[in-house]
Amino acid sequence: MRNEACRLDYKKISRFISLILRHHPETIGISLDHHGWAKVGELITGINDTGKYHIDMPMLEEIVMNDNKQRYSFNSDKTKIRANQGHSINVDVELQEAIPPEILYHGTGEKSVCSICAEGLQPKSRLYVHLSKDIETAANVGSRHGKPVVFTVASGKMHRKGYRFYLSVNGVWLTKSVPVEFIQLQGKNRLQD
């Protein structure tokens, strides 16, 4: 029972760290550098000062190592930490441009279908549109937003037309936006090249 409680605390703490490192570092009185790095000592102290959670370095290392979405990275000497992607604040996480596969997928909730079909995929509050390499991952992402819906993205065609793609260290494909002509609701006729 204690192990289960620890896992739940780790999950809650991981979500809190995600909020801090992706969106609101000021929540605990810290700042991120230009590349999204926070000082580990300041992060731990800031979290502990909230009184909401108690965290130490071994716990933080375990959260980073065991996070199923690989949200976080340490620098080489573990004095800094950052979120790998998903920021709403303007940071440069030093993404490497990459050639995408021919097809990628975007999962969302059913309520977003009409706006996506009208406007394409937009980053909304984030810096990039997030794309998945397989339907299952996209459906899982979509399920966080209600009844899941998956769009097929003609990423190879986009790339050949000059759109840039980036691959985050945790395997998420990123691009600034996806115009309507490059998307199709999964299950409809396949996209043509």
PDB file of C-alpha atoms in Angstrom:
ATOM      1  CA  MET A   1       0.000   0.000   0.000  1.00  0.00           C
ATOM      2  CA  ARG A   2       2.870   2.390   0.821  1.00  0.00           C
ATOM      3  CA  ASN A   3       4.455   1.792  -2.618  1.00  0.00           C
ATOM      4  CA  GLU A   4       1.149   2.663  -4.286  1.00  0.00           C
ATOM      5  CA  ALA A   5       0.922   5.897  -2.263  1.00  0.00           C
ATOM      6  CA  CYS A   6       4.503   6.785  -3.260  1.00  0.00           C
ATOM      7  CA  ARG A   7       3.701   6.230  -6.949  1.00  0.00           C
ATOM      8  CA  LEU A   8       0.668   8.515  -6.658  1.00  0.00           C
ATOM      9  CA  ASP A   9       2.779  11.207  -4.963  1.00  0.00           C
ATOM     10  CA  TYR A  10       5.436  10.875  -7.679  1.00  0.00           C
ATOM     11  CA  LYS A  11       2.752  11.276 -10.333  1.00  0.00           C
ATOM     12  CA  LYS A  12       1.362  14.406  -8.658  1.00  0.00           C
ATOM     13  CA  ILE A  13       4.843  15.829  -8.132  1.00  0.00           C
ATOM     14  CA  SER A  14       5.721  15.094 -11.772  1.00  0.00           C
ATOM     15  CA  ARG A  15       2.633  17.012 -12.920  1.00  0.00           C
ATOM     16  CA  PHE A  16       3.595  19.903 -10.654  1.00  0.00           C
ATOM     17  CA  ILE A  17       7.136  19.892 -12.081  1.00  0.00           C
ATOM     18  CA  SER A  18       5.628  19.897 -15.579  1.00  0.00           C
ATOM     19  CA  LEU A  19       3.551  22.967 -14.706  1.00  0.00           C
ATOM     20  CA  ILE A  20       6.664  24.716 -13.382  1.00  0.00           C
ATOM     21  CA  LEU A  21       9.106  23.797 -16.170  1.00  0.00           C
ATOM     22  CA  ARG A  22       6.692  24.179 -19.098  1.00  0.00           C
ATOM     23  CA  HIS A  23       4.401  27.007 -18.109  1.00  0.00           C
ATOM     24  CA  HIS A  24       4.824  28.771 -14.748  1.00  0.00           C
ATOM     25  CA  PRO A  25       8.274  28.762 -13.118  1.00  0.00           C
ATOM     26  CA  GLU A  26       7.180  31.821 -11.131  1.00  0.00           C
ATOM     27  CA  THR A  27       4.774  29.535  -9.227  1.00  0.00           C
ATOM     28  CA  ILE A  28       7.711  28.610  -6.994  1.00  0.00           C
ATOM     29  CA  GLY A  29       9.758  31.773  -7.496  1.00  0.00           C
ATOM     30  CA  ILE A  30      12.302  30.479 -10.003  1.00  0.00           C
ATOM     31  CA  SER A  31      13.183  31.409 -13.563  1.00  0.00           C
ATOM     32  CA  LEU A  32      14.331  29.413 -16.570  1.00  0.00           C
ATOM     33  CA  ASP A  33      17.264  30.352 -18.743  1.00  0.00           C
ATOM     34  CA  HIS A  34      16.957  30.929 -22.505  1.00  0.00           C
ATOM     35  CA  HIS A  35      17.108  27.171 -23.153  1.00  0.00           C
ATOM     36  CA  GLY A  36      14.482  26.245 -20.549  1.00  0.00           C
ATOM     37  CA  TRP A  37      16.920  25.057 -17.877  1.00  0.00           C
ATOM     38  CA  ALA A  38      16.157  25.534 -14.177  1.00  0.00           C
ATOM     39  CA  LYS A  39      18.702  25.075 -11.409  1.00  0.00           C
ATOM     40  CA  VAL A  40      17.953  21.768  -9.666  1.00  0.00           C
ATOM     41  CA  GLY A  41      18.629  23.164  -6.190  1.00  0.00           C
ATOM     42  CA  GLU A  42      16.249  26.076  -6.772  1.00  0.00           C
ATOM     43  CA  LEU A  43      13.563  23.723  -8.131  1.00  0.00           C
ATOM     44  CA  ILE A  44      13.776  21.405  -5.113  1.00  0.00           C
ATOM     45  CA  THR A  45      13.799  24.295  -2.632  1.00  0.00           C
ATOM     46  CA  GLY A  46      10.930  26.048  -4.420  1.00  0.00           C
ATOM     47  CA  ILE A  47       8.753  22.926  -4.445  1.00  0.00           C
ATOM     48  CA  ASN A  48       9.479  22.230  -0.772  1.00  0.00           C
ATOM     49  CA  ASP A  49       8.763  25.862   0.174  1.00  0.00           C
ATOM     50  CA  THR A  50       5.210  25.550  -1.172  1.00  0.00           C
ATOM     51  CA  GLY A  51       4.456  23.038   1.597  1.00  0.00           C
ATOM     52  CA  LYS A  52       2.500  21.039  -0.971  1.00  0.00           C
ATOM     53  CA  TYR A  53       5.152  18.373  -1.543  1.00  0.00           C
ATOM     54  CA  HIS A  54       8.485  17.341  -0.102  1.00  0.00           C
ATOM     55  CA  ILE A  55      11.106  16.377  -2.662  1.00  0.00           C
ATOM     56  CA  ASP A  56      14.826  15.628  -2.578  1.00  0.00           C
ATOM     57  CA  MET A  57      17.417  14.835  -5.242  1.00  0.00           C
ATOM     58  CA  PRO A  58      16.948  11.021  -5.221  1.00  0.00           C
ATOM     59  CA  MET A  59      13.186  11.498  -5.647  1.00  0.00           C
ATOM     60  CA  LEU A  60      13.711  13.974  -8.501  1.00  0.00           C
ATOM     61  CA  GLU A  61      16.131  11.567 -10.197  1.00  0.00           C
ATOM     62  CA  GLU A  62      13.560   8.779  -9.902  1.00  0.00           C
ATOM     63  CA  ILE A  63      10.806  10.974 -11.364  1.00  0.00           C
ATOM     64  CA  VAL A  64      13.008  11.944 -14.340  1.00  0.00           C
ATOM     65  CA  MET A  65      14.185   8.367 -14.917  1.00  0.00           C
ATOM     66  CA  ASN A  66      10.754   6.706 -14.582  1.00  0.00           C
ATOM     67  CA  ASP A  67       8.471   9.283 -16.213  1.00  0.00           C
ATOM     68  CA  ASN A  68       6.575   7.263 -18.816  1.00  0.00           C
ATOM     69  CA  LYS A  69       6.516  10.227 -21.219  1.00  0.00           C
ATOM     70  CA  GLN A  70      10.175  11.142 -20.639  1.00  0.00           C
ATOM     71  CA  ARG A  71       9.168  14.739 -20.016  1.00  0.00           C
ATOM     72  CA  TYR A  72      12.408  15.896 -18.392  1.00  0.00           C
ATOM     73  CA  SER A  73      16.166  15.939 -18.894  1.00  0.00           C
ATOM     74  CA  PHE A  74      19.094  16.762 -16.648  1.00  0.00           C
ATOM     75  CA  ASN A  75      22.237  18.424 -17.923  1.00  0.00           C
ATOM     76  CA  SER A  76      25.423  16.337 -17.770  1.00  0.00           C
ATOM     77  CA  ASP A  77      26.220  17.052 -14.104  1.00  0.00           C
ATOM     78  CA  LYS A  78      22.569  17.097 -12.940  1.00  0.00           C
ATOM     79  CA  THR A  79      22.751  20.690 -11.724  1.00  0.00           C
ATOM     80  CA  LYS A  80      20.042  21.765 -14.190  1.00  0.00           C
ATOM     81  CA  ILE A  81      16.754  20.273 -15.374  1.00  0.00           C
ATOM     82  CA  ARG A  82      14.284  21.153 -18.116  1.00  0.00           C
ATOM     83  CA  ALA A  83      11.131  19.910 -19.787  1.00  0.00           C
ATOM     84  CA  ASN A  84      11.895  18.320 -23.158  1.00  0.00           C
ATOM     85  CA  GLN A  85       8.982  19.949 -24.968  1.00  0.00           C
ATOM     86  CA  GLY A  86       5.434  21.224 -24.431  1.00  0.00           C
ATOM     87  CA  HIS A  87       6.278  24.755 -23.308  1.00  0.00           C
ATOM     88  CA  SER A  88       3.855  27.659 -23.438  1.00  0.00           C
ATOM     89  CA  ILE A  89       6.645  30.057 -22.449  1.00  0.00           C
ATOM     90  CA  ASN A  90       9.188  31.168 -25.010  1.00  0.00           C
ATOM     91  CA  VAL A  91      12.296  29.025 -24.552  1.00  0.00           C
ATOM     92  CA  ASP A  92      14.668  27.395 -27.026  1.00  0.00           C
ATOM     93  CA  VAL A  93      15.117  23.762 -25.969  1.00  0.00           C
ATOM     94  CA  GLU A  94      17.647  23.356 -28.768  1.00  0.00           C
ATOM     95  CA  LEU A  95      15.484  21.117 -30.906  1.00  0.00           C
ATOM     96  CA  GLN A  96      17.227  19.454 -33.816  1.00  0.00           C
ATOM     97  CA  GLU A  97      15.546  19.774 -37.187  1.00  0.00           C
ATOM     98  CA  ALA A  98      14.754  16.323 -38.621  1.00  0.00           C
ATOM     99  CA  ILE A  99      13.194  14.749 -41.705  1.00  0.00           C
ATOM    100  CA  PRO A 100       9.836  13.320 -40.626  1.00  0.00           C
ATOM    101  CA  PRO A 101       8.333  10.038 -41.758  1.00  0.00           C
ATOM    102  CA  GLU A 102       5.765  10.265 -44.572  1.00  0.00           C
ATOM    103  CA  ILE A 103       2.847  10.116 -42.139  1.00  0.00           C
ATOM    104  CA  LEU A 104       2.492  11.324 -38.559  1.00  0.00           C
ATOM    105  CA  TYR A 105      -0.585  11.466 -36.330  1.00  0.00           C
ATOM    106  CA  HIS A 106      -2.262  13.993 -34.067  1.00  0.00           C
ATOM    107  CA  GLY A 107      -4.600  12.929 -31.290  1.00  0.00           C
ATOM    108  CA  THR A 108      -7.197  15.238 -29.815  1.00  0.00           C
ATOM    109  CA  GLY A 109     -10.693  15.212 -28.334  1.00  0.00           C
ATOM    110  CA  GLU A 110     -13.808  14.952 -30.466  1.00  0.00           C
ATOM    111  CA  LYS A 111     -14.794  18.518 -29.526  1.00  0.00           C
ATOM    112  CA  SER A 112     -11.842  19.920 -31.528  1.00  0.00           C
ATOM    113  CA  VAL A 113     -12.636  18.257 -34.869  1.00  0.00           C
ATOM    114  CA  CYS A 114     -14.588  21.152 -36.416  1.00  0.00           C
ATOM    115  CA  SER A 115     -11.983  23.811 -35.598  1.00  0.00           C
ATOM    116  CA  ILE A 116      -9.123  21.588 -36.819  1.00  0.00           C
ATOM    117  CA  CYS A 117     -10.941  20.836 -40.073  1.00  0.00           C
ATOM    118  CA  ALA A 118     -11.462  24.593 -40.561  1.00  0.00           C
ATOM    119  CA  GLU A 119      -8.112  25.980 -39.327  1.00  0.00           C
ATOM    120  CA  GLY A 120      -5.653  23.080 -39.447  1.00  0.00           C
ATOM    121  CA  LEU A 121      -3.528  22.185 -36.431  1.00  0.00           C
ATOM    122  CA  GLN A 122      -2.395  25.205 -34.436  1.00  0.00           C
ATOM    123  CA  PRO A 123      -0.146  25.187 -31.351  1.00  0.00           C
ATOM    124  CA  LYS A 124      -2.729  27.164 -29.313  1.00  0.00           C
ATOM    125  CA  SER A 125      -1.026  27.897 -25.972  1.00  0.00           C
ATOM    126  CA  ARG A 126       2.100  25.876 -26.815  1.00  0.00           C
ATOM    127  CA  LEU A 127       5.050  26.746 -29.026  1.00  0.00           C
ATOM    128  CA  TYR A 128       4.580  23.784 -31.404  1.00  0.00           C
ATOM    129  CA  VAL A 129       1.985  21.313 -32.645  1.00  0.00           C
ATOM    130  CA  HIS A 130       2.753  17.881 -31.191  1.00  0.00           C
ATOM    131  CA  LEU A 131       2.624  14.867 -33.500  1.00  0.00           C
ATOM    132  CA  SER A 132       2.984  11.142 -32.828  1.00  0.00           C
ATOM    133  CA  LYS A 133       4.701   8.466 -34.883  1.00  0.00           C
ATOM    134  CA  ASP A 134       1.857   5.953 -34.432  1.00  0.00           C
ATOM    135  CA  ILE A 135      -1.912   5.870 -34.160  1.00  0.00           C
ATOM    136  CA  GLU A 136      -1.918   4.266 -30.691  1.00  0.00           C
ATOM    137  CA  THR A 137       0.139   7.055 -29.129  1.00  0.00           C
ATOM    138  CA  ALA A 138      -2.005   9.705 -30.823  1.00  0.00           C
ATOM    139  CA  ALA A 139      -5.203   8.019 -29.589  1.00  0.00           C
ATOM    140  CA  ASN A 140      -3.782   7.908 -26.067  1.00  0.00           C
ATOM    141  CA  VAL A 141      -2.996  11.642 -26.249  1.00  0.00           C
ATOM    142  CA  GLY A 142      -6.488  12.309 -27.615  1.00  0.00           C
ATOM    143  CA  SER A 143      -8.114  10.419 -24.751  1.00  0.00           C
ATOM    144  CA  ARG A 144      -6.810  13.095 -22.363  1.00  0.00           C
ATOM    145  CA  HIS A 145      -9.143  15.543 -24.112  1.00  0.00           C
ATOM    146  CA  GLY A 146     -12.366  13.510 -24.143  1.00  0.00           C
ATOM    147  CA  LYS A 147     -13.429  10.963 -26.737  1.00  0.00           C
ATOM    148  CA  PRO A 148     -10.241  10.483 -28.796  1.00  0.00           C
ATOM    149  CA  VAL A 149     -10.021  11.379 -32.461  1.00  0.00           C
ATOM    150  CA  VAL A 150      -6.888  10.911 -34.585  1.00  0.00           C
ATOM    151  CA  PHE A 151      -5.838  12.989 -37.571  1.00  0.00           C
ATOM    152  CA  THR A 152      -3.385  11.742 -40.182  1.00  0.00           C
ATOM    153  CA  VAL A 153      -0.758  14.328 -41.122  1.00  0.00           C
ATOM    154  CA  ALA A 154       1.016  14.229 -44.504  1.00  0.00           C
ATOM    155  CA  SER A 155       4.312  15.175 -42.866  1.00  0.00           C
ATOM    156  CA  GLY A 156       6.520  13.974 -45.727  1.00  0.00           C
ATOM    157  CA  LYS A 157       4.607  16.126 -48.195  1.00  0.00           C
ATOM    158  CA  MET A 158       4.773  19.089 -45.792  1.00  0.00           C
ATOM    159  CA  HIS A 159       8.525  18.673 -45.428  1.00  0.00           C
ATOM    160  CA  ARG A 160       9.016  18.576 -49.211  1.00  0.00           C
ATOM    161  CA  LYS A 161       7.071  21.846 -49.403  1.00  0.00           C
ATOM    162  CA  GLY A 162       9.461  23.509 -46.955  1.00  0.00           C
ATOM    163  CA  TYR A 163       7.811  23.031 -43.563  1.00  0.00           C
ATOM    164  CA  ARG A 164      10.241  22.338 -40.727  1.00  0.00           C
ATOM    165  CA  PHE A 165       9.958  19.436 -38.304  1.00  0.00           C
ATOM    166  CA  TYR A 166      11.794  18.761 -35.073  1.00  0.00           C
ATOM    167  CA  LEU A 167      12.140  15.579 -33.046  1.00  0.00           C
ATOM    168  CA  SER A 168      12.285  16.082 -29.281  1.00  0.00           C
ATOM    169  CA  VAL A 169      14.554  13.920 -27.140  1.00  0.00           C
ATOM    170  CA  ASN A 170      11.514  11.966 -25.952  1.00  0.00           C
ATOM    171  CA  GLY A 171      10.306  11.095 -29.471  1.00  0.00           C
ATOM    172  CA  VAL A 172       7.592  13.713 -30.003  1.00  0.00           C
ATOM    173  CA  TRP A 173       7.508  15.283 -33.476  1.00  0.00           C
ATOM    174  CA  LEU A 174       7.000  19.053 -33.475  1.00  0.00           C
ATOM    175  CA  THR A 175       6.140  21.639 -36.107  1.00  0.00           C
ATOM    176  CA  LYS A 176       4.835  25.213 -35.957  1.00  0.00           C
ATOM    177  CA  SER A 177       1.449  24.423 -37.562  1.00  0.00           C
ATOM    178  CA  VAL A 178      -0.224  22.018 -39.974  1.00  0.00           C
ATOM    179  CA  PRO A 179      -2.404  23.613 -42.681  1.00  0.00           C
ATOM    180  CA  VAL A 180      -5.740  21.975 -43.508  1.00  0.00           C
ATOM    181  CA  GLU A 181      -4.530  20.559 -46.835  1.00  0.00           C
ATOM    182  CA  PHE A 182      -2.096  18.269 -44.986  1.00  0.00           C
ATOM    183  CA  ILE A 183      -4.533  16.695 -42.516  1.00  0.00           C
ATOM    184  CA  GLN A 184      -7.244  14.112 -42.729  1.00  0.00           C
ATOM    185  CA  LEU A 185      -9.451  12.563 -40.097  1.00  0.00           C
ATOM    186  CA  GLN A 186      -8.125   9.044 -39.444  1.00  0.00           C
ATOM    187  CA  GLY A 187     -10.219   6.369 -41.134  1.00  0.00           C
ATOM    188  CA  LYS A 188     -11.115   8.527 -44.163  1.00  0.00           C
ATOM    189  CA  ASN A 189      -9.445   8.097 -47.575  1.00  0.00           C
ATOM    190  CA  ARG A 190      -5.662   8.155 -47.301  1.00  0.00           C
ATOM    191  CA  LEU A 191      -3.835  11.362 -48.125  1.00  0.00           C
ATOM    192  CA  GLN A 192      -2.522  11.613 -51.648  1.00  0.00           C
ATOM    193  CA  ASP A 193       1.008  12.801 -52.483  1.00  0.00           C
TER     194      ASP A 193
END
